[in-house]
Short mmCIF file of C-alpha atoms in Angstrom, two decimals:
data_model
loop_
_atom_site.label_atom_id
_atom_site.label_comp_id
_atom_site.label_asym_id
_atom_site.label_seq_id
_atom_site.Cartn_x
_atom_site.Cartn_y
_atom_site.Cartn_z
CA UNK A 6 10.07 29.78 11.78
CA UNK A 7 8.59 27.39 9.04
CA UNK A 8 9.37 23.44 10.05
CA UNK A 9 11.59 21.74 8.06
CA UNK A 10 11.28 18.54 6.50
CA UNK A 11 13.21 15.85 6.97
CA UNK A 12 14.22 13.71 4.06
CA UNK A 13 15.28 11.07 6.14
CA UNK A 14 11.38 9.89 7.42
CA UNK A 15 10.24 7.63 5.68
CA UNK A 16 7.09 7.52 7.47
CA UNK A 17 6.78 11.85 6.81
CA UNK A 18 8.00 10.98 3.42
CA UNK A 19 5.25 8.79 2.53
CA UNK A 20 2.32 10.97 4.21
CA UNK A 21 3.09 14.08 2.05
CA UNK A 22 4.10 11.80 -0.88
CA UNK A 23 0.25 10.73 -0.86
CA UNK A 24 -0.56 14.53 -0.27
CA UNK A 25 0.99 15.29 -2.79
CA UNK A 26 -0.61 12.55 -5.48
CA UNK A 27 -4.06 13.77 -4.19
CA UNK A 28 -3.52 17.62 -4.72
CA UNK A 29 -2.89 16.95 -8.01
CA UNK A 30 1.53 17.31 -7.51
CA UNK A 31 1.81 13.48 -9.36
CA UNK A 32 5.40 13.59 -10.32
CA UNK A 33 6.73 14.56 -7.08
CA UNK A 34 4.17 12.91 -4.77
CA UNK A 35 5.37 9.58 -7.01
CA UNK A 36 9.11 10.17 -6.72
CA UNK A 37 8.56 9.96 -2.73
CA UNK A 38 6.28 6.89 -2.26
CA UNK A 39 8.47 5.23 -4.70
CA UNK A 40 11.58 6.29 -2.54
CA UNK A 41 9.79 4.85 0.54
CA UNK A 42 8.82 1.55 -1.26
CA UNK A 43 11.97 0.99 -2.33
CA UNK A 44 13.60 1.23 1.35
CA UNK A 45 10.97 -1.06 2.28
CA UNK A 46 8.20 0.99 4.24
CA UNK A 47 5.15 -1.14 4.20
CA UNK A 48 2.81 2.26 4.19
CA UNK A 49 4.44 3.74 0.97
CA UNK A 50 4.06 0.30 -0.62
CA UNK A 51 0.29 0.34 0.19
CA UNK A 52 0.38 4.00 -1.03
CA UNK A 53 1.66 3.05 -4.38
CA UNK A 54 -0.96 0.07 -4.28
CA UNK A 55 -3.69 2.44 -4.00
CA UNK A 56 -2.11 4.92 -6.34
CA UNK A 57 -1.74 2.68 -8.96
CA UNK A 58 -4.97 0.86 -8.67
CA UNK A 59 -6.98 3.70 -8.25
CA UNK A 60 -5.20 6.14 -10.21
CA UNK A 61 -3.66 4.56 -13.05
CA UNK A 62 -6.10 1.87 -12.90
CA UNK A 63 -2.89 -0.77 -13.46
CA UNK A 64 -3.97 -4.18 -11.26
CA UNK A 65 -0.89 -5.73 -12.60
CA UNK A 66 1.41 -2.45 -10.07
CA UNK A 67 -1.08 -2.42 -7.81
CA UNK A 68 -0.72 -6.08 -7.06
CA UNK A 69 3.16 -5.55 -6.75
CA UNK A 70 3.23 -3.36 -4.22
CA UNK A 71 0.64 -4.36 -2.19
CA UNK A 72 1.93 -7.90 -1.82
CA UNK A 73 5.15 -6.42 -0.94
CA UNK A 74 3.52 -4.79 1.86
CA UNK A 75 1.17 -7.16 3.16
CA UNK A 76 4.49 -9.78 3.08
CA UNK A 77 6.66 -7.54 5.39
CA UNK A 78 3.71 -8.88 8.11
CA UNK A 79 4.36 -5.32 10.06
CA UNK A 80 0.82 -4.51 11.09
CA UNK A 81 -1.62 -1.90 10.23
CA UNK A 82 -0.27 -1.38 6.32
CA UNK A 83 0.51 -4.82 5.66
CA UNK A 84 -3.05 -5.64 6.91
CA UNK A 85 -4.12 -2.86 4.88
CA UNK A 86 -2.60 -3.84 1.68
CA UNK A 87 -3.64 -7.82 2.31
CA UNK A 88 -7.64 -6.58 2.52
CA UNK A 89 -6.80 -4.52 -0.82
CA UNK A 90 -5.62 -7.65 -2.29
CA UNK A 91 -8.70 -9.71 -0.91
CA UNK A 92 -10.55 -6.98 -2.52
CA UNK A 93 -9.29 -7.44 -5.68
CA UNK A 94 -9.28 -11.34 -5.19
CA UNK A 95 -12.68 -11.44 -4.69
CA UNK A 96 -13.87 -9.58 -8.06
CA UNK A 97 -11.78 -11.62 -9.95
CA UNK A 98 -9.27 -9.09 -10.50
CA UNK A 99 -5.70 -10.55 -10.15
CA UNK A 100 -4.57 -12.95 -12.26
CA UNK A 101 -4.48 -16.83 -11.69
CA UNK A 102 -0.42 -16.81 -12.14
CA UNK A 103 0.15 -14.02 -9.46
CA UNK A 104 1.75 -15.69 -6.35
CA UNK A 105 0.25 -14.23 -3.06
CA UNK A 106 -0.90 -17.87 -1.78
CA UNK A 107 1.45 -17.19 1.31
CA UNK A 108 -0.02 -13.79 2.05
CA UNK A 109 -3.45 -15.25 2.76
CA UNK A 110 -2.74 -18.01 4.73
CA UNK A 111 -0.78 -15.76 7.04
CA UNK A 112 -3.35 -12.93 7.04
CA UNK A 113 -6.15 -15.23 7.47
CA UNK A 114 -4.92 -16.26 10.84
CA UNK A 115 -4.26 -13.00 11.34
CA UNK A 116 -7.47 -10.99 10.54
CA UNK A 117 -9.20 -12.89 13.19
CA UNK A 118 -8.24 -10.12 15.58
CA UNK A 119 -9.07 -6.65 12.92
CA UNK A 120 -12.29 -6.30 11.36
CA UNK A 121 -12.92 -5.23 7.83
CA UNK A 122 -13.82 -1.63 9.05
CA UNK A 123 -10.37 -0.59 10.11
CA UNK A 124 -8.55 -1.38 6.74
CA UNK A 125 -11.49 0.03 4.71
CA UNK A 126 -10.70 3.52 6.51
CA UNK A 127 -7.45 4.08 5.98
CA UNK A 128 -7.43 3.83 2.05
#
């Protein structure tokens, strides 16, 4: 008997949302880290951070979501998504009007704890 999938999970929902971006199944993949973003799961935000920074090469998205993850302050995604923002910070990369002051004054005091190595894996 094949498993079934459950809709419901966000968390599966996000995993083969990304699976589905990398093997080349863009629409779909999309439609389900969107769906995930939208109910507020910090990991498909950081997906669709990565997706549309790396894919789409659009800074302006890829800013968007990942602040909305690293804000939700949950742990391992919303670090994630903070380092891709430092990232992008440091090269100059996002734009002097974008907001995110408040995400690095929490993460600062937060990344005292992670190293740099962790985040880099995961994306």
């Amino acid at each position: 008997m094949a498993v079934q999938f459950d809709n419901n999970n966000l968390y599966a929902k996000a995993k083969l949302g990304r699976i589905l971006i990398d093997n080349k199944k863009e629409s779909r993949g999309l439609k389900m880290l969107e769906d995930t973003a939208e109910k507020g799961l910090d990991m498909g935000q950081t997906y669709l951070g990565e997706f549309y920074e790396k894919k789409k090469q659009n800074l302006k998205e890829a800013v968007e979501f990942y602040s909305m993850a690293a804000r939700q302050k949950r742990g391992y995604y919303s670090h994630a998504a903070y380092h891709q923002l430092n990232k992008l910070k440091g090269k100059g990369l996002i734009n002097k009007d974008v907001v995110i002051k408040d995400i690095f004054e929490y993460h600062r005091n937060e990344c005292k704890y992670e190293t740099e190595e962790k985040f880099e894996k995961i994306l």
